[in-house]
Tab-separated table of C-alpha atoms in Angstrom:
chain	number	residue	atom	x	y	z
A	1	MET	CA	-48.393	-139.054	10.005
A	2	ARG	CA	-50.003	-139.297	13.011
A	3	ALA	CA	-49.903	-142.800	14.792
A	4	LEU	CA	-45.937	-141.908	13.924
A	5	ARG	CA	-46.952	-139.431	17.307
A	6	LYS	CA	-45.926	-141.421	20.527
A	7	PRO	CA	-46.525	-140.050	23.720
A	8	ILE	CA	-42.768	-139.543	25.284
A	9	ARG	CA	-41.022	-139.010	29.029
A	10	SER	CA	-38.068	-137.760	31.010
A	11	PHE	CA	-36.531	-139.836	33.481
A	12	ARG	CA	-37.164	-136.876	36.131
A	13	SER	CA	-40.766	-137.477	34.614
A	14	ILE	CA	-41.364	-140.801	35.560
A	15	ALA	CA	-39.576	-140.358	37.877
A	16	GLY	CA	-41.912	-137.362	38.910
A	17	ALA	CA	-45.191	-139.178	38.125
A	18	GLY	CA	-44.260	-142.109	40.851
A	19	PHE	CA	-43.747	-139.724	43.348
A	20	LEU	CA	-46.783	-138.192	43.480
A	21	LEU	CA	-48.404	-141.430	43.237
A	22	MET	CA	-48.109	-141.681	46.922
A	23	LEU	CA	-49.851	-138.321	47.488
A	24	PRO	CA	-52.551	-138.086	50.141
A	25	ILE	CA	-55.706	-137.734	46.889
A	26	PRO	CA	-54.837	-139.683	44.442
A	27	LEU	CA	-56.926	-137.967	40.962
A	28	ALA	CA	-56.155	-140.408	38.821
A	29	ALA	CA	-60.079	-141.077	37.470
A	30	GLN	CA	-60.576	-137.724	36.873
A	31	SER	CA	-60.377	-136.825	33.502
A	32	SER	CA	-61.100	-132.391	34.369
A	33	LEU	CA	-60.390	-130.396	36.471
A	34	THR	CA	-60.867	-126.386	36.774
A	35	LEU	CA	-59.559	-123.348	38.731
A	36	ASP	CA	-61.079	-123.314	40.899
A	37	GLN	CA	-61.236	-126.748	41.942
A	38	CYS	CA	-57.482	-126.402	42.982
A	39	PHE	CA	-57.835	-123.316	45.700
A	40	GLU	CA	-60.069	-126.167	47.773
A	41	GLN	CA	-57.786	-128.840	46.772
A	42	VAL	CA	-55.028	-126.712	48.317
A	43	ALA	CA	-57.003	-125.192	51.265
A	44	VAL	CA	-56.954	-128.744	52.358
A	45	GLN	CA	-54.164	-130.054	51.408
A	46	TYR	CA	-51.181	-127.886	52.286
A	47	PRO	CA	-49.941	-128.812	55.404
A	48	LEU	CA	-49.680	-125.627	56.723
A	49	ALA	CA	-53.363	-125.990	56.087
A	50	GLY	CA	-54.315	-127.656	59.277
A	51	ASN	CA	-52.832	-125.622	61.620
A	52	THR	CA	-56.026	-124.143	61.368
A	53	THR	CA	-57.511	-126.429	63.046
A	54	LEU	CA	-54.626	-126.145	65.121
A	55	TYR	CA	-54.581	-124.107	67.119
A	56	GLU	CA	-58.765	-123.980	68.277
A	57	ASP	CA	-57.065	-127.049	69.967
A	58	GLN	CA	-54.225	-124.589	71.145
A	59	LEU	CA	-56.917	-122.444	72.792
A	60	ALA	CA	-60.070	-124.982	74.068
A	61	LEU	CA	-56.894	-126.311	75.831
A	62	ASP	CA	-55.261	-121.971	76.916
A	63	LEU	CA	-58.567	-120.964	78.151
A	64	GLU	CA	-58.991	-124.377	80.329
A	65	ALA	CA	-55.882	-123.599	81.825
A	66	LEU	CA	-56.947	-120.255	83.080
A	67	ASP	CA	-60.295	-121.246	84.159
A	68	LYS	CA	-57.735	-123.454	86.908
A	69	ASP	CA	-56.687	-120.077	88.258
A	70	ARG	CA	-60.795	-119.356	89.420
A	71	LEU	CA	-60.486	-123.529	91.613
A	72	PRO	CA	-58.927	-123.513	95.265
A	73	LYS	CA	-54.646	-124.110	95.196
A	74	LEU	CA	-54.013	-126.605	97.466
A	75	ASP	CA	-50.452	-125.711	99.044
A	76	LEU	CA	-48.255	-128.263	101.093
A	77	ASN	CA	-44.932	-126.792	102.993
A	78	ALA	CA	-43.336	-128.476	105.586
A	79	GLN	CA	-39.477	-127.075	107.119
A	80	ALA	CA	-37.140	-128.005	109.631
A	81	THR	CA	-34.732	-125.120	110.938
A	82	TYR	CA	-32.474	-124.749	113.579
A	83	GLN	CA	-32.270	-120.350	114.662
A	84	SER	CA	-29.362	-118.840	116.742
A	85	GLU	CA	-31.403	-117.488	119.234
A	86	VAL	CA	-35.003	-117.298	119.894
A	87	THR	CA	-37.310	-115.528	122.013
A	88	ARG	CA	-37.136	-114.784	125.372
A	89	VAL	CA	-39.046	-113.813	128.349
A	90	PRO	CA	-36.914	-111.168	129.760
A	91	LEU	CA	-38.438	-111.119	133.004
A	92	ALA	CA	-37.986	-112.563	136.086
A	93	ILE	CA	-41.608	-114.887	137.560
A	94	PRO	CA	-40.895	-115.771	141.023
A	95	ASN	CA	-41.871	-119.583	141.565
A	96	VAL	CA	-42.343	-119.489	137.243
A	97	SER	CA	-40.152	-120.694	135.635
A	98	ILE	CA	-40.769	-119.242	131.038
A	99	GLU	CA	-38.447	-122.066	129.711
A	100	PRO	CA	-37.777	-120.637	125.834
A	101	PRO	CA	-38.977	-122.115	122.300
A	102	ASN	CA	-36.047	-124.902	121.370
A	103	LYS	CA	-33.462	-123.514	118.818
A	104	ASP	CA	-34.665	-126.365	116.617
A	105	GLN	CA	-38.075	-125.968	114.935
A	106	TYR	CA	-40.022	-128.095	113.135
A	107	ARG	CA	-43.498	-127.638	111.244
A	108	ALA	CA	-45.514	-128.609	108.101
A	109	SER	CA	-48.699	-127.540	106.589
A	110	LEU	CA	-51.223	-127.830	103.750
A	111	GLU	CA	-52.516	-124.167	102.904
A	112	VAL	CA	-55.659	-123.509	100.933
A	113	ASN	CA	-56.149	-121.290	98.742
A	114	GLN	CA	-59.660	-119.304	97.413
A	115	LEU	CA	-59.761	-117.385	94.778
A	116	LEU	CA	-62.328	-115.207	95.471
A	117	TYR	CA	-61.369	-111.408	93.171
A	118	ASP	CA	-59.148	-110.534	90.601
A	119	GLY	CA	-59.680	-107.154	89.139
A	120	GLY	CA	-61.092	-109.362	85.607
A	121	ARG	CA	-57.302	-110.777	85.153
A	122	ILE	CA	-58.345	-114.310	83.752
A	123	SER	CA	-61.013	-113.041	81.931
A	124	ALA	CA	-59.287	-110.145	79.912
A	125	SER	CA	-56.828	-113.362	79.466
A	126	LYS	CA	-59.309	-115.351	77.774
A	127	LYS	CA	-60.176	-112.648	75.331
A	128	LEU	CA	-56.296	-111.695	74.836
A	129	SER	CA	-56.022	-115.327	73.651
A	130	ALA	CA	-58.661	-115.656	72.146
A	131	ALA	CA	-57.732	-112.991	70.087
A	132	ALA	CA	-53.603	-114.517	69.406
A	133	THR	CA	-55.659	-117.580	68.319
A	134	ARG	CA	-57.879	-115.215	65.008
A	135	VAL	CA	-54.670	-113.081	64.780
A	136	ASN	CA	-52.752	-117.171	63.838
A	137	GLN	CA	-55.763	-118.402	62.501
A	138	GLN	CA	-56.139	-115.285	59.965
A	139	GLU	CA	-52.074	-115.299	59.333
A	140	VAL	CA	-53.116	-119.325	57.376
A	141	ALA	CA	-55.462	-117.067	55.373
A	142	VAL	CA	-53.478	-114.875	53.919
A	143	THR	CA	-51.227	-117.833	53.413
A	144	LEU	CA	-53.582	-119.825	51.946
A	145	TYR	CA	-54.649	-116.866	49.889
A	146	THR	CA	-50.895	-115.859	48.503
A	147	LEU	CA	-50.768	-119.182	47.083
A	148	LYS	CA	-53.577	-118.993	44.629
A	149	THR	CA	-51.749	-116.082	42.374
A	150	GLN	CA	-48.809	-119.909	42.063
A	151	VAL	CA	-51.602	-121.592	41.279
A	152	THR	CA	-53.459	-119.992	38.223
A	153	GLU	CA	-49.836	-119.352	37.585
A	154	LEU	CA	-49.331	-122.874	37.017
A	155	TYR	CA	-52.596	-123.478	35.664
A	156	LEU	CA	-52.705	-121.040	33.231
A	157	SER	CA	-49.552	-122.045	31.926
A	158	ALA	CA	-50.811	-125.698	31.799
A	159	LEU	CA	-53.880	-124.775	30.320
A	160	LEU	CA	-51.927	-122.001	27.729
A	161	LEU	CA	-49.865	-125.752	26.324
A	162	GLN	CA	-53.312	-128.040	26.055
A	163	GLU	CA	-54.654	-125.018	23.976
A	164	ARG	CA	-51.852	-125.035	21.674
A	165	LYS	CA	-51.560	-128.621	21.398
A	166	LYS	CA	-55.119	-128.649	20.577
A	167	LEU	CA	-54.372	-125.443	17.611
A	168	LEU	CA	-50.844	-128.074	16.700
A	169	GLU	CA	-53.302	-131.238	16.339
A	170	SER	CA	-55.486	-128.801	14.469
A	171	LYS	CA	-51.927	-127.664	12.368
A	172	GLN	CA	-51.438	-131.611	11.491
A	173	THR	CA	-54.658	-131.983	10.433
A	174	GLN	CA	-54.578	-129.951	7.918
A	175	LEU	CA	-50.939	-130.046	6.522
A	176	GLU	CA	-51.577	-134.349	6.109
A	177	SER	CA	-55.177	-133.220	4.503
A	178	GLN	CA	-52.650	-131.167	2.548
A	179	LEU	CA	-50.012	-133.781	2.097
A	180	GLU	CA	-53.051	-136.265	0.504
A	181	GLU	CA	-53.952	-133.020	-2.126
A	182	VAL	CA	-50.308	-132.933	-3.000
A	183	ARG	CA	-49.060	-136.382	-3.195
A	184	ALA	CA	-52.621	-137.188	-5.747
A	185	GLY	CA	-51.342	-134.100	-8.226
A	186	VAL	CA	-47.620	-135.611	-7.663
A	187	ARG	CA	-49.217	-139.236	-8.862
A	188	PHE	CA	-51.011	-137.710	-11.458
A	189	GLY	CA	-47.999	-136.077	-12.924
A	190	ALA	CA	-49.332	-132.211	-11.767
A	191	LEU	CA	-47.643	-131.499	-8.722
A	192	LEU	CA	-43.921	-132.338	-8.484
A	193	PRO	CA	-42.088	-135.191	-6.019
A	194	ALA	CA	-40.311	-132.174	-4.087
A	195	SER	CA	-43.572	-130.111	-3.076
A	196	ALA	CA	-44.699	-133.635	-0.902
A	197	ASP	CA	-41.268	-133.428	0.888
A	198	ALA	CA	-41.210	-130.389	1.940
A	199	LEU	CA	-45.080	-130.979	3.358
A	200	GLU	CA	-43.128	-134.495	4.839
A	201	VAL	CA	-40.777	-131.163	6.396
A	202	GLU	CA	-43.221	-129.487	8.301
A	203	LEU	CA	-44.960	-132.528	10.033
A	204	LEU	CA	-41.122	-134.331	11.284
A	205	LYS	CA	-41.666	-130.743	12.263
A	206	VAL	CA	-45.095	-130.376	14.351
A	207	GLN	CA	-44.425	-133.888	15.745
A	208	GLN	CA	-41.016	-132.255	17.341
A	209	GLN	CA	-43.071	-129.807	18.837
A	210	PHE	CA	-45.397	-132.179	19.570
A	211	SER	CA	-42.778	-133.995	21.500
A	212	ASP	CA	-41.821	-130.312	23.592
A	213	LEU	CA	-45.404	-129.768	24.497
A	214	ASP	CA	-45.454	-132.960	25.626
A	215	PHE	CA	-42.984	-132.537	28.564
A	216	SER	CA	-43.288	-128.632	29.327
A	217	ARG	CA	-47.413	-129.737	29.909
A	218	THR	CA	-46.368	-132.967	31.937
A	219	GLY	CA	-43.795	-130.337	33.354
A	220	VAL	CA	-45.697	-128.070	35.433
A	221	LEU	CA	-48.400	-130.598	35.836
A	222	ASP	CA	-45.703	-132.124	38.186
A	223	ARG	CA	-45.725	-128.739	39.842
A	224	LEU	CA	-49.355	-128.151	39.996
A	225	SER	CA	-49.666	-131.533	41.885
A	226	LEU	CA	-47.456	-130.231	44.580
A	227	LEU	CA	-49.290	-127.790	45.173
A	228	ILE	CA	-51.835	-129.029	45.732
A	229	GLY	CA	-51.302	-132.155	46.935
A	230	THR	CA	-53.773	-133.981	44.063
A	231	ALA	CA	-51.699	-136.067	41.872
A	232	LEU	CA	-52.641	-135.589	38.092
A	233	PRO	CA	-53.099	-138.077	35.012
A	234	GLU	CA	-51.520	-135.975	31.805
A	235	ASP	CA	-55.130	-136.058	30.561
A	236	VAL	CA	-56.191	-134.277	32.354
A	237	ALA	CA	-58.781	-131.509	30.949
A	238	LEU	CA	-58.016	-128.624	32.194
A	239	GLN	CA	-61.061	-125.810	31.474
A	240	ARG	CA	-60.850	-122.364	30.577
A	241	PRO	CA	-61.921	-119.848	34.228
A	242	GLU	CA	-64.856	-118.485	33.481
A	243	VAL	CA	-64.099	-114.982	35.329
A	244	PHE	CA	-67.201	-111.907	35.042
A	245	PHE	CA	-64.721	-109.077	35.105
A	246	THR	CA	-66.735	-106.007	37.439
A	247	PRO	CA	-64.190	-104.710	39.074
A	248	ALA	CA	-64.833	-104.333	43.270
A	249	GLN	CA	-64.478	-100.495	45.119
A	250	GLU	CA	-63.009	-102.177	48.257
A	251	LEU	CA	-60.312	-103.974	49.026
A	252	SER	CA	-62.123	-107.580	50.767
A	253	ARG	CA	-58.162	-109.040	50.797
A	254	PRO	CA	-57.142	-111.326	53.746
A	255	GLU	CA	-54.583	-108.946	55.193
A	256	LEU	CA	-56.604	-105.868	55.669
A	257	ALA	CA	-58.621	-108.445	58.159
A	258	LEU	CA	-55.443	-109.834	59.699
A	259	PHE	CA	-54.805	-106.322	60.365
A	260	GLU	CA	-57.980	-105.553	62.449
A	261	LEU	CA	-57.268	-108.252	64.640
A	262	GLN	CA	-53.688	-107.484	65.393
A	263	LYS	CA	-54.784	-104.555	66.599
A	264	ASP	CA	-58.108	-106.182	68.704
A	265	LYS	CA	-55.215	-108.199	70.049
A	266	ILE	CA	-53.816	-105.646	70.739
A	267	ASP	CA	-55.693	-103.952	72.918
A	268	ARG	CA	-56.873	-107.307	74.821
A	269	SER	CA	-53.476	-107.735	75.592
A	270	THR	CA	-53.449	-103.584	77.465
A	271	GLU	CA	-56.660	-104.442	79.248
A	272	VAL	CA	-54.638	-107.908	80.867
A	273	LEU	CA	-52.106	-105.191	81.723
A	274	THR	CA	-54.797	-102.773	83.227
A	275	LYS	CA	-56.489	-105.902	85.240
A	276	SER	CA	-52.857	-107.216	85.862
A	277	ASN	CA	-53.127	-104.088	88.776
A	278	LEU	CA	-56.221	-104.263	90.360
A	279	PRO	CA	-57.124	-105.988	93.508
A	280	LYS	CA	-56.384	-109.065	94.445
A	281	ILE	CA	-58.786	-111.525	97.285
A	282	ASN	CA	-58.460	-115.006	97.872
A	283	ALA	CA	-59.760	-116.669	101.251
A	284	PHE	CA	-57.309	-119.236	102.507
A	285	ALA	CA	-57.140	-121.754	105.507
A	286	GLN	CA	-54.051	-123.633	106.677
A	287	GLY	CA	-53.521	-125.982	109.554
A	288	GLY	CA	-51.028	-127.984	110.371
A	289	TYR	CA	-48.564	-129.732	112.667
A	290	GLY	CA	-45.393	-128.770	114.589
A	291	ASN	CA	-43.053	-127.886	116.986
A	292	PRO	CA	-43.562	-125.266	118.465
A	293	GLY	CA	-46.995	-124.963	117.331
A	294	LEU	CA	-48.788	-121.164	117.750
A	295	ASN	CA	-48.090	-121.080	120.823
A	296	MET	CA	-44.725	-120.392	121.088
A	297	LEU	CA	-44.001	-120.825	124.699
A	298	ASP	CA	-45.157	-124.525	124.313
A	299	ASN	CA	-42.258	-126.559	123.275
A	300	SER	CA	-43.747	-129.141	122.429
A	301	PHE	CA	-45.900	-130.733	118.788
A	302	ASN	CA	-49.054	-129.271	118.288
A	303	THR	CA	-51.374	-129.409	115.831
A	304	PHE	CA	-52.459	-125.753	114.759
A	305	PHE	CA	-54.933	-123.461	111.828
A	306	ILE	CA	-55.402	-120.048	110.111
A	307	THR	CA	-57.915	-119.334	108.283
A	308	GLY	CA	-58.428	-114.896	106.942
A	309	LEU	CA	-59.026	-113.514	103.918
A	310	ARG	CA	-55.516	-112.459	101.753
A	311	VAL	CA	-55.876	-108.378	99.793
A	312	GLN	CA	-52.832	-107.853	96.704
A	313	TRP	CA	-53.063	-104.969	95.318
A	314	ASN	CA	-49.583	-103.290	93.905
A	315	LEU	CA	-50.447	-99.159	94.202
A	316	PHE	CA	-47.249	-98.305	93.156
A	317	ASP	CA	-45.399	-99.813	90.105
A	318	TRP	CA	-43.598	-96.165	88.945
A	319	ASN	CA	-45.876	-95.925	85.928
A	320	LYS	CA	-45.313	-99.322	84.365
A	321	THR	CA	-48.105	-100.203	83.345
A	322	GLN	CA	-48.226	-96.821	82.281
A	323	LYS	CA	-45.383	-97.944	79.529
A	324	GLU	CA	-46.240	-101.058	78.846
A	325	GLU	CA	-49.246	-99.267	77.350
A	326	GLN	CA	-47.925	-96.528	75.450
A	327	SER	CA	-45.881	-98.920	74.091
A	328	GLN	CA	-48.887	-100.934	72.767
A	329	GLN	CA	-51.000	-97.820	71.878
A	330	LEU	CA	-47.269	-97.469	69.150
A	331	ASN	CA	-47.821	-101.000	67.788
A	332	LYS	CA	-51.373	-100.327	67.435
A	333	GLU	CA	-49.839	-97.181	65.402
A	334	PHE	CA	-47.913	-99.544	63.258
A	335	ILE	CA	-49.912	-101.222	62.465
A	336	GLU	CA	-52.015	-98.679	61.150
A	337	ALA	CA	-49.234	-97.329	58.774
A	338	GLU	CA	-48.506	-100.665	57.722
A	339	LYS	CA	-52.496	-101.110	56.628
A	340	GLU	CA	-52.102	-98.344	54.708
A	341	THR	CA	-49.128	-98.845	53.167
A	342	PHE	CA	-50.818	-102.158	51.770
A	343	ASP	CA	-53.588	-100.284	50.457
A	344	LEU	CA	-51.947	-97.681	48.964
A	345	GLN	CA	-49.223	-100.772	46.975
A	346	THR	CA	-52.391	-102.801	46.165
A	347	ARG	CA	-53.786	-99.799	44.622
A	348	MET	CA	-51.218	-98.873	42.371
A	349	VAL	CA	-51.225	-102.418	41.432
A	350	LEU	CA	-54.560	-102.305	40.504
A	351	ALA	CA	-53.902	-100.121	38.006
A	352	ASP	CA	-51.543	-101.521	36.483
A	353	LEU	CA	-53.604	-104.342	35.620
A	354	GLN	CA	-56.256	-102.575	34.547
A	355	SER	CA	-53.611	-100.970	32.238
A	356	GLU	CA	-52.669	-104.148	30.324
A	357	ILE	CA	-56.366	-105.463	29.994
A	358	ASP	CA	-57.249	-102.792	28.170
A	359	LYS	CA	-53.737	-102.965	26.594
A	360	LEU	CA	-54.510	-107.415	25.367
A	361	ARG	CA	-58.607	-106.252	24.935
A	362	GLN	CA	-57.209	-103.955	22.029
A	363	ALA	CA	-54.500	-106.534	20.873
A	364	LEU	CA	-57.103	-109.259	20.355
A	365	ILE	CA	-59.640	-107.106	18.304
A	366	LEU	CA	-56.819	-107.153	15.453
A	367	ASP	CA	-55.697	-110.320	16.523
A	368	GLY	CA	-59.137	-111.033	14.986
A	369	GLU	CA	-58.926	-109.126	12.549
A	370	ILE	CA	-55.924	-110.538	11.592
A	371	ILE	CA	-56.521	-114.380	11.563
A	372	ALA	CA	-59.881	-113.543	9.094
A	373	LEU	CA	-57.662	-111.732	6.379
A	374	GLN	CA	-54.816	-114.183	6.748
A	375	GLU	CA	-57.336	-117.459	6.703
A	376	LYS	CA	-58.177	-115.434	3.656
A	377	ILE	CA	-54.861	-115.890	2.125
A	378	VAL	CA	-54.488	-119.788	3.347
A	379	HIS	CA	-56.869	-120.184	1.537
A	380	SER	CA	-56.307	-118.476	-1.593
A	381	ALA	CA	-52.346	-120.444	-1.317
A	382	ALA	CA	-53.681	-123.691	-0.657
A	383	SER	CA	-55.554	-123.329	-4.316
A	384	GLN	CA	-52.798	-122.090	-5.823
A	385	LEU	CA	-50.740	-124.796	-4.475
A	386	LYS	CA	-53.128	-127.400	-5.983
A	387	ASN	CA	-53.426	-125.517	-9.577
A	388	GLY	CA	-48.454	-125.706	-9.018
A	389	VAL	CA	-48.866	-121.591	-9.494
A	390	ILE	CA	-46.769	-121.577	-6.161
A	391	THR	CA	-44.699	-123.978	-4.723
A	392	SER	CA	-45.645	-126.001	-0.975
A	393	SER	CA	-42.510	-124.055	0.478
A	394	ALA	CA	-44.181	-120.517	0.115
A	395	TYR	CA	-47.792	-122.721	0.952
A	396	ILE	CA	-45.878	-123.436	4.089
A	397	VAL	CA	-45.339	-119.491	5.185
A	398	GLU	CA	-48.347	-118.757	4.910
A	399	PHE	CA	-49.974	-121.090	6.632
A	400	THR	CA	-47.233	-120.405	9.528
A	401	ASN	CA	-48.205	-117.688	8.996
A	402	LEU	CA	-51.993	-118.245	10.387
A	403	TYR	CA	-50.787	-120.902	13.286
A	404	GLU	CA	-48.373	-118.523	14.656
A	405	ALA	CA	-51.688	-115.655	14.235
A	406	ARG	CA	-54.018	-117.688	16.016
A	407	ASN	CA	-50.995	-119.128	18.618
A	408	HIS	CA	-51.087	-115.029	19.384
A	409	GLN	CA	-55.152	-115.153	19.435
A	410	THR	CA	-54.879	-118.479	22.397
A	411	LEU	CA	-51.682	-117.128	24.207
A	412	ARG	CA	-53.445	-113.475	24.433
A	413	GLN	CA	-56.879	-115.068	25.137
A	414	LEU	CA	-55.529	-116.371	28.033
A	415	GLN	CA	-51.963	-113.826	28.990
A	416	LEU	CA	-56.600	-111.100	29.143
A	417	LEU	CA	-57.901	-114.073	31.661
A	418	GLN	CA	-54.304	-114.370	34.091
A	419	LYS	CA	-54.299	-110.617	33.918
A	420	GLN	CA	-58.326	-110.760	35.094
A	421	ILE	CA	-57.990	-113.349	37.540
A	422	HIS	CA	-54.599	-111.602	39.023
A	423	TYR	CA	-57.385	-107.864	39.294
A	424	GLN	CA	-59.796	-110.377	41.976
A	425	LEU	CA	-57.125	-111.955	43.955
A	426	ALA	CA	-55.608	-108.744	44.343
A	427	GLU	CA	-59.069	-106.953	45.025
A	428	GLY	CA	-60.442	-109.886	47.716
A	429	SER	CA	-63.013	-110.809	45.291
A	430	TYR	CA	-61.809	-113.974	43.627
A	431	SER	CA	-63.248	-117.513	44.636
A	432	LYS	CA	-63.383	-117.033	48.403
A	433	SER	CA	-63.747	-120.983	48.546
A	434	PHE	CA	-60.455	-119.651	51.631
């Protein structure tokens, strides 16, 4: 009967597999896969993961641009004007003729400005850019961390189907063995032919279950492959994760680090506001050519130059800076409230998960006892079937009960594993690969 089972794939699965061949890192030769490997793959292959490096590149450009403010600035100015009135000397001096300036005037100049002191604004702006980059990178880390839950769900779903398939193969082997014994009894006239028919019907049902499991597992693996950006072969063996469940006392979620970085960014922004109001000192030199030059009474084109220091200080801004700083402090309070809310909600989730873990542990103890008793019942039923005391239908009922009990045990084992992983993900202690 085992030879009758052939892999069946839908058009969707075939199309999905064809698409997965185009993914960046195929694992066609990989025979096994772990949950930690999936975490590592999603941290590299997920489209958002590359933003961490891009933010580093962006920061380098921003810092370089800010450093340019320390370099001399060269400005070229040129103008040609015509004015309705010019300065005239209202005195008549004998034998002296003072010509007023021309109403049409021309000037071209080249001015060099060198920043000498900016009150620390550039340094504060560089710190703000670095703080903003850390916030952006941590937001990427938070997004990638939340993907761990999705990866875990898909991985354990595929693992459950894999374990169910193993149980089904064991069921098929036992049924085939039992069928051979029944057929022998039929040949010798000890059993009725209908006894073998019932077992063959049950084996056909097993074939249907194999087909359902294959389709389901293919669909789950396709979704997992898309999420981690890696093509997975259908025969990949998923390894059961090893979880050393020891609840931590403190949370270490990336969201908590993000809250602190956001508050640090606000501090850096406040510092920029403060530094912006400090005096700025520039040295400048201007050279030019115009008509008139610096001597307004000389109506001819002349060269000229001016050099000196320039101080700029905003002494009064109507408390604008103070209001902006107060607004920034309110933003810090908002973030602190979000942090406390996140901490409270996370601890509530942990309490629920702990309750589920305790319940599943107790249920697994009873599962073990149920399976032990059911195995005895099936062993007795097999002996009775062999001796013609019961029908094969009665045997199949007890055998199916044993199979379902083992299925329930496997399901609860993986549910317990899932809850333990979710617990450690919720507190931030599981697989800190990203």
